[in-house]
PDB file of C-alpha atoms and ligand atoms in Angstrom:
ATOM      1  CA  MET X 221      -0.140   0.084  -0.016  1.00 43.00           C
ATOM      2  CA  SER X 222       1.275   3.616  -0.986  1.00 42.00           C
ATOM      3  CA  ARG X 223       1.575   6.596   0.984  1.00 41.00           C
ATOM      4  CA  ALA X 224      -0.824   8.272  -1.308  1.00 37.00           C
ATOM      5  CA  ASP X 225      -3.550   4.470  -1.049  1.00 52.00           C
ATOM      6  CA  LEU X 226      -5.161   5.353   1.642  1.00 64.00           C
ATOM      7  CA  GLU X 227      -8.685   3.503   0.665  1.00 73.00           C
ATOM      8  CA  LYS X 228      -7.752   1.616   3.724  1.00 83.00           C
ATOM      9  CA  GLN X 229      -9.370  -1.996   1.127  1.00 87.00           C
ATOM     10  CA  PRO X 230      -9.505  -5.005   3.836  1.00 88.00           C
ATOM     11  CA  TYR X 231      -7.437  -6.919   0.602  1.00 88.00           C
ATOM     12  CA  ASP X 232      -4.586  -4.525   0.951  1.00 90.00           C
ATOM     13  CA  VAL X 233      -4.722  -3.952   5.125  1.00 91.00           C
ATOM     14  CA  ALA X 234      -4.159  -7.448   5.312  1.00 93.00           C
ATOM     15  CA  THR X 235      -1.161  -8.062   2.986  1.00 91.00           C
ATOM     16  CA  MET X 236       0.213  -4.798   4.247  1.00 88.00           C
ATOM     17  CA  PHE X 237      -0.072  -6.674   8.366  1.00 90.00           C
ATOM     18  CA  ASP X 238       1.393 -10.118   6.649  1.00 92.00           C
ATOM     19  CA  GLY X 239       4.326  -8.032   4.965  1.00 87.00           C
ATOM     20  CA  ILE X 240       5.034  -5.818   8.141  1.00 85.00           C
ATOM     21  CA  ALA X 241       4.431  -9.247  11.034  1.00 89.00           C
ATOM     22  CA  ARG X 242       7.774 -10.135  11.933  1.00 87.00           C
ATOM     23  CA  ARG X 243       8.997  -6.762  12.580  1.00 81.00           C
ATOM     24  CA  TYR X 244       5.727  -5.254  14.096  1.00 81.00           C
ATOM     25  CA  ASP X 245       6.631  -5.605  18.514  1.00 82.00           C
ATOM     26  CA  LEU X 246       9.809  -4.140  17.380  1.00 80.00           C
ATOM     27  CA  MET X 247       8.529  -1.430  15.430  1.00 76.00           C
ATOM     28  CA  ASN X 248       6.373  -0.775  17.516  1.00 78.00           C
ATOM     29  CA  ASP X 249       8.238  -0.355  20.515  1.00 76.00           C
ATOM     30  CA  VAL X 250      11.409   1.581  18.390  1.00 73.00           C
ATOM     31  CA  ALA X 251       8.421   3.880  16.861  1.00 72.00           C
ATOM     32  CA  ALA X 252       6.633   4.542  20.044  1.00 77.00           C
ATOM     33  CA  MET X 253       9.978   5.472  22.201  1.00 76.00           C
ATOM     34  CA  GLY X 254       9.325   2.810  24.893  1.00 81.00           C
ATOM     35  CA  GLN X 255       5.409   4.359  25.511  1.00 92.00           C
ATOM     36  CA  VAL X 256       3.792   1.587  24.155  1.00 93.00           C
ATOM     37  CA  GLY X 257       3.901  -0.501  27.431  1.00 93.00           C
ATOM     38  CA  MET X 258       2.047   2.367  29.469  1.00 96.00           C
ATOM     39  CA  TRP X 259      -0.686   2.779  26.188  1.00 96.00           C
ATOM     40  CA  ARG X 260      -1.249  -1.562  26.988  1.00 96.00           C
ATOM     41  CA  GLU X 261      -1.344  -0.410  30.946  1.00 97.00           C
ATOM     42  CA  LYS X 262      -3.833   1.907  30.633  1.00 98.00           C
ATOM     43  CA  MET X 263      -5.802   0.576  28.002  1.00 98.00           C
ATOM     44  CA  VAL X 264      -5.949  -2.929  30.322  1.00 98.00           C
ATOM     45  CA  GLU X 265      -7.538  -0.989  32.984  1.00 98.00           C
ATOM     46  CA  SER X 266     -10.118   1.139  31.184  1.00 98.00           C
ATOM     47  CA  LEU X 267     -11.684  -3.059  30.691  1.00 98.00           C
ATOM     48  CA  ASP X 268     -12.288  -3.804  33.939  1.00 97.00           C
ATOM     49  CA  ILE X 269     -11.925  -7.202  33.782  1.00 97.00           C
ATOM     50  CA  ALA X 270     -13.345  -9.659  36.587  1.00 96.00           C
ATOM     51  CA  ALA X 271     -11.797 -13.012  36.565  1.00 96.00           C
ATOM     52  CA  GLY X 272     -13.191 -14.940  33.981  1.00 94.00           C
ATOM     53  CA  ASP X 273     -14.293 -12.037  31.657  1.00 98.00           C
ATOM     54  CA  GLN X 274     -15.200 -13.473  28.337  1.00 98.00           C
ATOM     55  CA  VAL X 275     -13.190 -10.450  26.544  1.00 98.00           C
ATOM     56  CA  LEU X 276     -12.949 -10.377  23.038  1.00 98.00           C
ATOM     57  CA  ASP X 277      -9.499  -8.243  21.432  1.00 98.00           C
ATOM     58  CA  LEU X 278      -9.793  -6.938  17.675  1.00 98.00           C
ATOM     59  CA  ALA X 279      -7.380  -6.450  15.572  1.00 98.00           C
ATOM     60  CA  ALA X 280      -5.611  -8.265  17.651  1.00 98.00           C
ATOM     61  CA  GLY X 281      -2.219  -8.794  15.384  1.00 97.00           C
ATOM     62  CA  THR X 282       0.229 -10.913  16.881  1.00 97.00           C
ATOM     63  CA  GLY X 283      -1.483 -11.568  20.390  1.00 97.00           C
ATOM     64  CA  THR X 284       0.765  -8.614  22.101  1.00 96.00           C
ATOM     65  CA  SER X 285      -2.108  -6.690  23.430  1.00 97.00           C
ATOM     66  CA  SER X 286      -4.427  -9.874  23.800  1.00 98.00           C
ATOM     67  CA  ALA X 287      -1.898 -11.189  26.363  1.00 97.00           C
ATOM     68  CA  ALA X 288      -1.522  -8.160  28.403  1.00 97.00           C
ATOM     69  CA  ILE X 289      -6.063  -8.562  28.584  1.00 98.00           C
ATOM     70  CA  ALA X 290      -4.892 -12.263  29.752  1.00 98.00           C
ATOM     71  CA  ARG X 291      -2.523 -11.458  32.359  1.00 97.00           C
ATOM     72  CA  ALA X 292      -5.491  -9.705  33.995  1.00 97.00           C
ATOM     73  CA  GLY X 293      -7.539 -12.387  34.120  1.00 97.00           C
ATOM     74  CA  ALA X 294      -9.799 -12.806  31.554  1.00 98.00           C
ATOM     75  CA  GLN X 295     -10.469 -15.195  28.971  1.00 98.00           C
ATOM     76  CA  VAL X 296      -9.504 -13.732  25.576  1.00 98.00           C
ATOM     77  CA  VAL X 297     -10.593 -14.541  22.110  1.00 98.00           C
ATOM     78  CA  ALA X 298      -7.798 -12.574  19.857  1.00 98.00           C
ATOM     79  CA  ALA X 299      -9.474 -11.849  16.569  1.00 98.00           C
ATOM     80  CA  ASP X 300      -7.414 -10.507  13.335  1.00 98.00           C
ATOM     81  CA  PHE X 301      -8.023 -10.780   9.114  1.00 97.00           C
ATOM     82  CA  SER X 302      -4.612 -11.433   8.728  1.00 97.00           C
ATOM     83  CA  LEU X 303      -2.969 -14.391   8.641  1.00 97.00           C
ATOM     84  CA  GLY X 304       0.643 -13.644   9.017  1.00 97.00           C
ATOM     85  CA  MET X 305      -0.086 -11.463  11.999  1.00 96.00           C
ATOM     86  CA  MET X 306      -1.433 -13.986  14.020  1.00 98.00           C
ATOM     87  CA  THR X 307       0.793 -17.314  12.435  1.00 97.00           C
ATOM     88  CA  GLU X 308       3.192 -14.681  13.851  1.00 97.00           C
ATOM     89  CA  GLY X 309       1.881 -14.818  17.161  1.00 97.00           C
ATOM     90  CA  ARG X 310       1.326 -18.513  17.411  1.00 97.00           C
ATOM     91  CA  ARG X 311       4.799 -19.284  16.418  1.00 97.00           C
ATOM     92  CA  ARG X 312       5.499 -16.718  19.629  1.00 95.00           C
ATOM     93  CA  GLY X 313       3.347 -18.653  21.771  1.00 96.00           C
ATOM     94  CA  ALA X 314       0.747 -15.843  22.351  1.00 95.00           C
ATOM     95  CA  PRO X 315      -1.543 -17.391  25.460  1.00 95.00           C
ATOM     96  CA  VAL X 316      -4.706 -16.967  23.346  1.00 97.00           C
ATOM     97  CA  PRO X 317      -6.653 -18.540  20.761  1.00 98.00           C
ATOM     98  CA  PHE X 318      -6.414 -16.878  17.764  1.00 98.00           C
ATOM     99  CA  VAL X 319      -9.975 -16.514  14.952  1.00 98.00           C
ATOM    100  CA  GLY X 320      -9.979 -15.252  12.044  1.00 98.00           C
ATOM    101  CA  ALA X 321     -12.284 -12.268  11.572  1.00 98.00           C
ATOM    102  CA  ASP X 322     -12.906  -9.268  10.164  1.00 97.00           C
ATOM    103  CA  ALA X 323     -14.320  -6.701  12.009  1.00 98.00           C
ATOM    104  CA  GLN X 324     -16.963  -5.324  10.091  1.00 97.00           C
ATOM    105  CA  HIS X 325     -18.547  -8.496  10.035  1.00 98.00           C
ATOM    106  CA  LEU X 326     -17.812 -11.028  12.894  1.00 98.00           C
ATOM    107  CA  PRO X 327     -18.390 -14.145  13.476  1.00 98.00           C
ATOM    108  CA  PHE X 328     -19.793 -14.339  16.827  1.00 98.00           C
ATOM    109  CA  ALA X 329     -23.201 -14.483  18.311  1.00 98.00           C
ATOM    110  CA  ASP X 330     -24.962 -11.073  20.240  1.00 98.00           C
ATOM    111  CA  ASP X 331     -24.127 -10.548  23.836  1.00 98.00           C
ATOM    112  CA  SER X 332     -20.977 -12.918  23.960  1.00 98.00           C
ATOM    113  CA  PHE X 333     -18.689 -11.128  25.769  1.00 98.00           C
ATOM    114  CA  GLU X 334     -17.851  -9.069  28.953  1.00 98.00           C
ATOM    115  CA  ALA X 335     -16.097  -6.386  26.726  1.00 98.00           C
ATOM    116  CA  ALA X 336     -14.709  -5.959  23.629  1.00 98.00           C
ATOM    117  CA  VAL X 337     -11.398  -3.760  22.837  1.00 98.00           C
ATOM    118  CA  ILE X 338      -9.403  -2.723  19.717  1.00 98.00           C
ATOM    119  CA  SER X 339      -5.824  -1.373  19.774  1.00 97.00           C
ATOM    120  CA  PHE X 340      -4.392   0.380  17.653  1.00 95.00           C
ATOM    121  CA  GLY X 341      -6.421  -1.242  14.965  1.00 96.00           C
ATOM    122  CA  LEU X 342      -9.753   0.874  13.921  1.00 97.00           C
ATOM    123  CA  ARG X 343      -8.031   3.663  12.063  1.00 96.00           C
ATOM    124  CA  ASN X 344      -6.849   1.260   9.651  1.00 94.00           C
ATOM    125  CA  VAL X 345     -10.291  -0.630   9.354  1.00 96.00           C
ATOM    126  CA  HIS X 346     -12.216   0.882   5.561  1.00 95.00           C
ATOM    127  CA  GLU X 347     -15.588   1.423   7.812  1.00 96.00           C
ATOM    128  CA  PRO X 348     -14.947   2.240  11.243  1.00 97.00           C
ATOM    129  CA  ARG X 349     -18.712   3.103  12.464  1.00 98.00           C
ATOM    130  CA  LEU X 350     -19.569  -0.767  11.306  1.00 98.00           C
ATOM    131  CA  ALA X 351     -16.587  -2.174  13.329  1.00 98.00           C
ATOM    132  CA  LEU X 352     -17.829   0.033  16.969  1.00 98.00           C
ATOM    133  CA  ALA X 353     -21.363  -1.559  15.741  1.00 98.00           C
ATOM    134  CA  GLU X 354     -20.150  -4.846  15.545  1.00 98.00           C
ATOM    135  CA  MET X 355     -18.121  -4.992  18.639  1.00 98.00           C
ATOM    136  CA  SER X 356     -21.194  -3.227  20.363  1.00 98.00           C
ATOM    137  CA  ARG X 357     -23.440  -6.140  19.487  1.00 98.00           C
ATOM    138  CA  VAL X 358     -21.517  -9.033  20.628  1.00 98.00           C
ATOM    139  CA  VAL X 359     -20.813  -7.486  23.932  1.00 98.00           C
ATOM    140  CA  ARG X 360     -23.954  -7.869  26.432  1.00 98.00           C
ATOM    141  CA  PRO X 361     -25.497  -5.208  27.902  1.00 98.00           C
ATOM    142  CA  GLY X 362     -23.526  -3.161  30.437  1.00 98.00           C
ATOM    143  CA  GLY X 363     -20.086  -4.908  28.606  1.00 98.00           C
ATOM    144  CA  ARG X 364     -17.774  -2.479  28.065  1.00 98.00           C
ATOM    145  CA  VAL X 365     -16.475  -0.974  24.252  1.00 98.00           C
ATOM    146  CA  VAL X 366     -12.558   0.062  24.485  1.00 98.00           C
ATOM    147  CA  VAL X 367     -11.612   1.862  21.791  1.00 98.00           C
ATOM    148  CA  CYS X 368      -7.233   2.625  21.724  1.00 98.00           C
ATOM    149  CA  GLU X 369      -6.006   4.472  19.100  1.00 97.00           C
ATOM    150  CA  PHE X 370      -3.253   7.495  17.715  1.00 95.00           C
ATOM    151  CA  SER X 371      -5.274  10.284  18.181  1.00 96.00           C
ATOM    152  CA  THR X 372      -4.341  14.464  18.144  1.00 96.00           C
ATOM    153  CA  PRO X 373      -2.253  16.395  20.515  1.00 96.00           C
ATOM    154  CA  THR X 374      -3.852  18.411  22.153  1.00 95.00           C
ATOM    155  CA  TRP X 375      -0.970  21.359  22.935  1.00 96.00           C
ATOM    156  CA  ARG X 376      -0.569  22.944  19.365  1.00 94.00           C
ATOM    157  CA  PRO X 377       3.853  23.641  19.999  1.00 95.00           C
ATOM    158  CA  PHE X 378       3.767  19.633  20.478  1.00 94.00           C
ATOM    159  CA  ARG X 379       1.199  18.544  17.880  1.00 95.00           C
ATOM    160  CA  THR X 380       3.829  20.590  15.481  1.00 95.00           C
ATOM    161  CA  VAL X 381       7.059  18.733  16.147  1.00 94.00           C
ATOM    162  CA  TYR X 382       5.059  15.078  16.309  1.00 93.00           C
ATOM    163  CA  GLU X 383       3.995  15.719  12.877  1.00 93.00           C
ATOM    164  CA  ASN X 384       6.994  16.235  11.766  1.00 92.00           C
ATOM    165  CA  TYR X 385       8.026  13.438  13.719  1.00 89.00           C
ATOM    166  CA  LEU X 386       5.723  10.994  12.384  1.00 89.00           C
ATOM    167  CA  LEU X 387       6.045  12.315   7.764  1.00 88.00           C
ATOM    168  CA  ARG X 388       9.865  13.063   8.304  1.00 87.00           C
ATOM    169  CA  ALA X 389      11.784  10.818  11.173  1.00 85.00           C
ATOM    170  CA  LEU X 390       9.775   7.799  11.751  1.00 82.00           C
ATOM    171  CA  PRO X 391       9.846   6.382   7.815  1.00 78.00           C
ATOM    172  CA  ALA X 392      13.596   6.814   8.103  1.00 81.00           C
ATOM    173  CA  VAL X 393      13.715   4.720  11.276  1.00 78.00           C
ATOM    174  CA  ALA X 394      11.753   2.014   9.344  1.00 74.00           C
ATOM    175  CA  ARG X 395      13.879   2.378   6.581  1.00 76.00           C
ATOM    176  CA  ARG X 396      16.306   0.778   9.113  1.00 75.00           C
ATOM    177  CA  VAL X 397      14.142  -1.078  11.334  1.00 71.00           C
ATOM    178  CA  ALA X 398      11.104  -2.869   9.437  1.00 64.00           C
ATOM    179  CA  THR X 399      10.936  -4.968   6.589  1.00 62.00           C
ATOM    180  CA  SER X 400       8.459  -2.374   4.482  1.00 67.00           C
ATOM    181  CA  ALA X 401       9.041   1.324   4.963  1.00 68.00           C
ATOM    182  CA  ASP X 402       5.820   1.806   2.799  1.00 76.00           C
ATOM    183  CA  ALA X 403       4.147   0.625   5.414  1.00 77.00           C
ATOM    184  CA  TYR X 404       5.480   3.279   8.001  1.00 75.00           C
ATOM    185  CA  ASP X 405       4.892   5.745   5.595  1.00 81.00           C
ATOM    186  CA  TYR X 406       1.109   5.124   5.485  1.00 83.00           C
ATOM    187  CA  LEU X 407       1.152   4.833   9.212  1.00 83.00           C
ATOM    188  CA  ALA X 408       2.240   8.118   9.270  1.00 86.00           C
ATOM    189  CA  GLU X 409      -0.459   9.578   6.715  1.00 89.00           C
ATOM    190  CA  SER X 410      -3.098   6.630   8.275  1.00 90.00           C
ATOM    191  CA  ILE X 411      -2.642   8.664  11.696  1.00 92.00           C
ATOM    192  CA  LEU X 412      -2.693  12.668  10.253  1.00 93.00           C
ATOM    193  CA  ASP X 413      -6.329  11.357   8.540  1.00 93.00           C
ATOM    194  CA  TRP X 414      -7.889  10.198  11.542  1.00 96.00           C
ATOM    195  CA  PRO X 415     -10.776  11.953  13.489  1.00 97.00           C
ATOM    196  CA  ASP X 416      -9.936  13.205  16.160  1.00 97.00           C
ATOM    197  CA  GLN X 417     -10.676  12.230  20.633  1.00 98.00           C
ATOM    198  CA  GLU X 418     -14.255  14.500  20.250  1.00 98.00           C
ATOM    199  CA  ALA X 419     -15.387  12.881  16.533  1.00 98.00           C
ATOM    200  CA  LEU X 420     -14.074   9.405  17.675  1.00 98.00           C
ATOM    201  CA  ARG X 421     -16.048   9.682  20.512  1.00 98.00           C
ATOM    202  CA  GLY X 422     -19.313  11.058  18.366  1.00 98.00           C
ATOM    203  CA  TRP X 423     -18.717   7.759  16.968  1.00 98.00           C
ATOM    204  CA  PHE X 424     -19.421   5.522  19.797  1.00 98.00           C
ATOM    205  CA  ALA X 425     -22.496   7.836  20.432  1.00 98.00           C
ATOM    206  CA  GLN X 426     -23.590   7.250  17.317  1.00 97.00           C
ATOM    207  CA  ALA X 427     -22.982   3.352  17.492  1.00 97.00           C
ATOM    208  CA  GLY X 428     -25.430   3.453  20.967  1.00 97.00           C
ATOM    209  CA  LEU X 429     -22.592   3.261  22.949  1.00 98.00           C
ATOM    210  CA  GLU X 430     -24.159   4.888  26.770  1.00 98.00           C
ATOM    211  CA  GLN X 431     -21.414   7.032  29.760  1.00 98.00           C
ATOM    212  CA  VAL X 432     -19.090   7.377  26.895  1.00 98.00           C
ATOM    213  CA  LYS X 433     -15.570   8.479  28.148  1.00 98.00           C
ATOM    214  CA  TYR X 434     -11.669   8.896  26.876  1.00 98.00           C
ATOM    215  CA  ARG X 435      -7.900  10.701  28.482  1.00 98.00           C
ATOM    216  CA  ASN X 436      -4.983  11.360  26.228  1.00 98.00           C
ATOM    217  CA  LEU X 437      -2.371   9.060  27.051  1.00 97.00           C
ATOM    218  CA  SER X 438       1.394  11.180  26.365  1.00 95.00           C
ATOM    219  CA  GLY X 439      -0.029  14.466  25.294  1.00 96.00           C
ATOM    220  CA  GLY X 440      -2.870  13.229  22.795  1.00 97.00           C
ATOM    221  CA  ILE X 441      -1.016  11.012  20.797  1.00 95.00           C
ATOM    222  CA  VAL X 442      -2.922   8.060  22.241  1.00 96.00           C
ATOM    223  CA  ALA X 443      -6.890   8.402  23.195  1.00 98.00           C
ATOM    224  CA  LEU X 444      -8.486   5.558  24.767  1.00 98.00           C
ATOM    225  CA  HIS X 445     -12.361   5.910  24.455  1.00 98.00           C
ATOM    226  CA  ARG X 446     -14.517   3.835  26.537  1.00 98.00           C
ATOM    227  CA  GLY X 447     -18.428   3.124  26.260  1.00 98.00           C
ATOM    228  CA  VAL X 448     -21.207   0.649  27.850  1.00 98.00           C
ATOM    229  CA  VAL X 449     -23.193  -0.897  25.684  1.00 98.00           C
ATOM    230  CA  PRO X 450     -26.893  -0.611  26.828  1.00 97.00           C
ATOM    231  CA  ALA X 451     -30.196  -2.416  27.555  1.00 96.00           C
ATOM    232  CA  ARG X 452     -31.780  -3.874  24.412  1.00 89.00           C
TER     233      ARG X 452
HETATM  234  C1  SAM W 139      -1.362  -2.209  14.265  1.00 53.52           C
HETATM  235  S1  SAM W 139      -1.425  -3.880  14.546  1.00 53.52           S
HETATM  236  C2  SAM W 139      -2.884  -4.157  15.969  1.00 53.52           C
HETATM  237  C3  SAM W 139      -2.302  -4.736  16.916  1.00 53.52           C
HETATM  238  C4  SAM W 139      -2.697  -4.979  17.699  1.00 53.52           C
HETATM  239  N1  SAM W 139      -3.610  -4.914  18.566  1.00 53.52           N
HETATM  240  C5  SAM W 139      -0.955  -4.331  19.025  1.00 53.52           C
HETATM  241  O1  SAM W 139      -2.492  -3.879  20.055  1.00 53.52           O
HETATM  242  O2  SAM W 139      -0.578  -4.496  18.991  1.00 53.52           O
HETATM  243  C6  SAM W 139      -3.240  -3.039  13.796  1.00 53.52           C
HETATM  244  C7  SAM W 139      -3.950  -4.905  13.115  1.00 53.52           C
HETATM  245  O3  SAM W 139      -5.466  -4.206  12.604  1.00 53.52           O
HETATM  246  C8  SAM W 139      -5.724  -5.195  11.656  1.00 53.52           C
HETATM  247  N2  SAM W 139      -7.062  -5.190  10.766  1.00 53.52           N
HETATM  248  C9  SAM W 139      -7.106  -4.435  10.377  1.00 53.52           C
HETATM  249  N3  SAM W 139      -7.895  -4.259   9.915  1.00 53.52           N
HETATM  250  C10 SAM W 139      -9.071  -5.512  10.027  1.00 53.52           C
HETATM  251  C11 SAM W 139     -10.165  -6.029  10.033  1.00 53.52           C
HETATM  252  N4  SAM W 139     -10.596  -4.924   9.323  1.00 53.52           N
HETATM  253  N5  SAM W 139     -10.250  -6.833  10.508  1.00 53.52           N
HETATM  254  C12 SAM W 139      -9.282  -7.871  11.496  1.00 53.52           C
HETATM  255  N6  SAM W 139      -8.460  -6.622  11.973  1.00 53.52           N
HETATM  256  C13 SAM W 139      -8.185  -5.756  11.567  1.00 53.52           C
HETATM  257  C14 SAM W 139      -4.327  -5.597  10.990  1.00 53.52           C
HETATM  258  O4  SAM W 139      -4.296  -7.356  10.172  1.00 53.52           O
HETATM  259  C15 SAM W 139      -3.560  -5.914  12.184  1.00 53.52           C
HETATM  260  O5  SAM W 139      -3.384  -6.668  12.878  1.00 53.52           O
END
């Protein structure tokens, strides 16, 4: 997928992730400059897990996010549509079952989970609002839907520095560390193209979610949105 191509067609996105699977987690740590562990910790906290809760980790990739949720005591199902990412997760012994699934058409019955989360995945989905509706459908009433995603830094001078980092430094680093520099051009473009915190909050409300809240992490580089599934 090239830099200008932000169509996010499912086949192209899955193929792109197949191509970066081996280096994905390493590149993630480098690109996030050591912040990714803290972002995951906050994501897990916001799921409010009770021991044994069934949790869907959507767009689970290699299962690194799923493993963090499992460590909090949940029974996790890791779903993704990139065979390459899931195979890499299995190879490394991720302690969760993987299920092949498109976020826009989930192969799960209504009310199957206590919570569903998508971290660093919704931005890549062709129709993100469809994915939010599907997450709401498969979570039981009173359960949680969480999105952890790159967002818009709130302090303008910092935002400018960050945009420069995304467009210049990150692709240069990716050329050294990752298997596909194009994928990191796409990463930068897709972050800059993504709706800000308030717009995503609006999508949660449109999906029928209640008590919608968000918090900024690392000055808004990442935002953590959470909503509750209403009684049906
Ligand atoms: C950046 S990785 C995130 C992996 C993991 N959640 C994490 O936090 O490290 C994004 C994942 O989203 C998956 N993805 C993108 N669109 C998807 C869709 N429509 N359905 C299922 N998975 C999707 C990709 O295959 C990729 O594995």
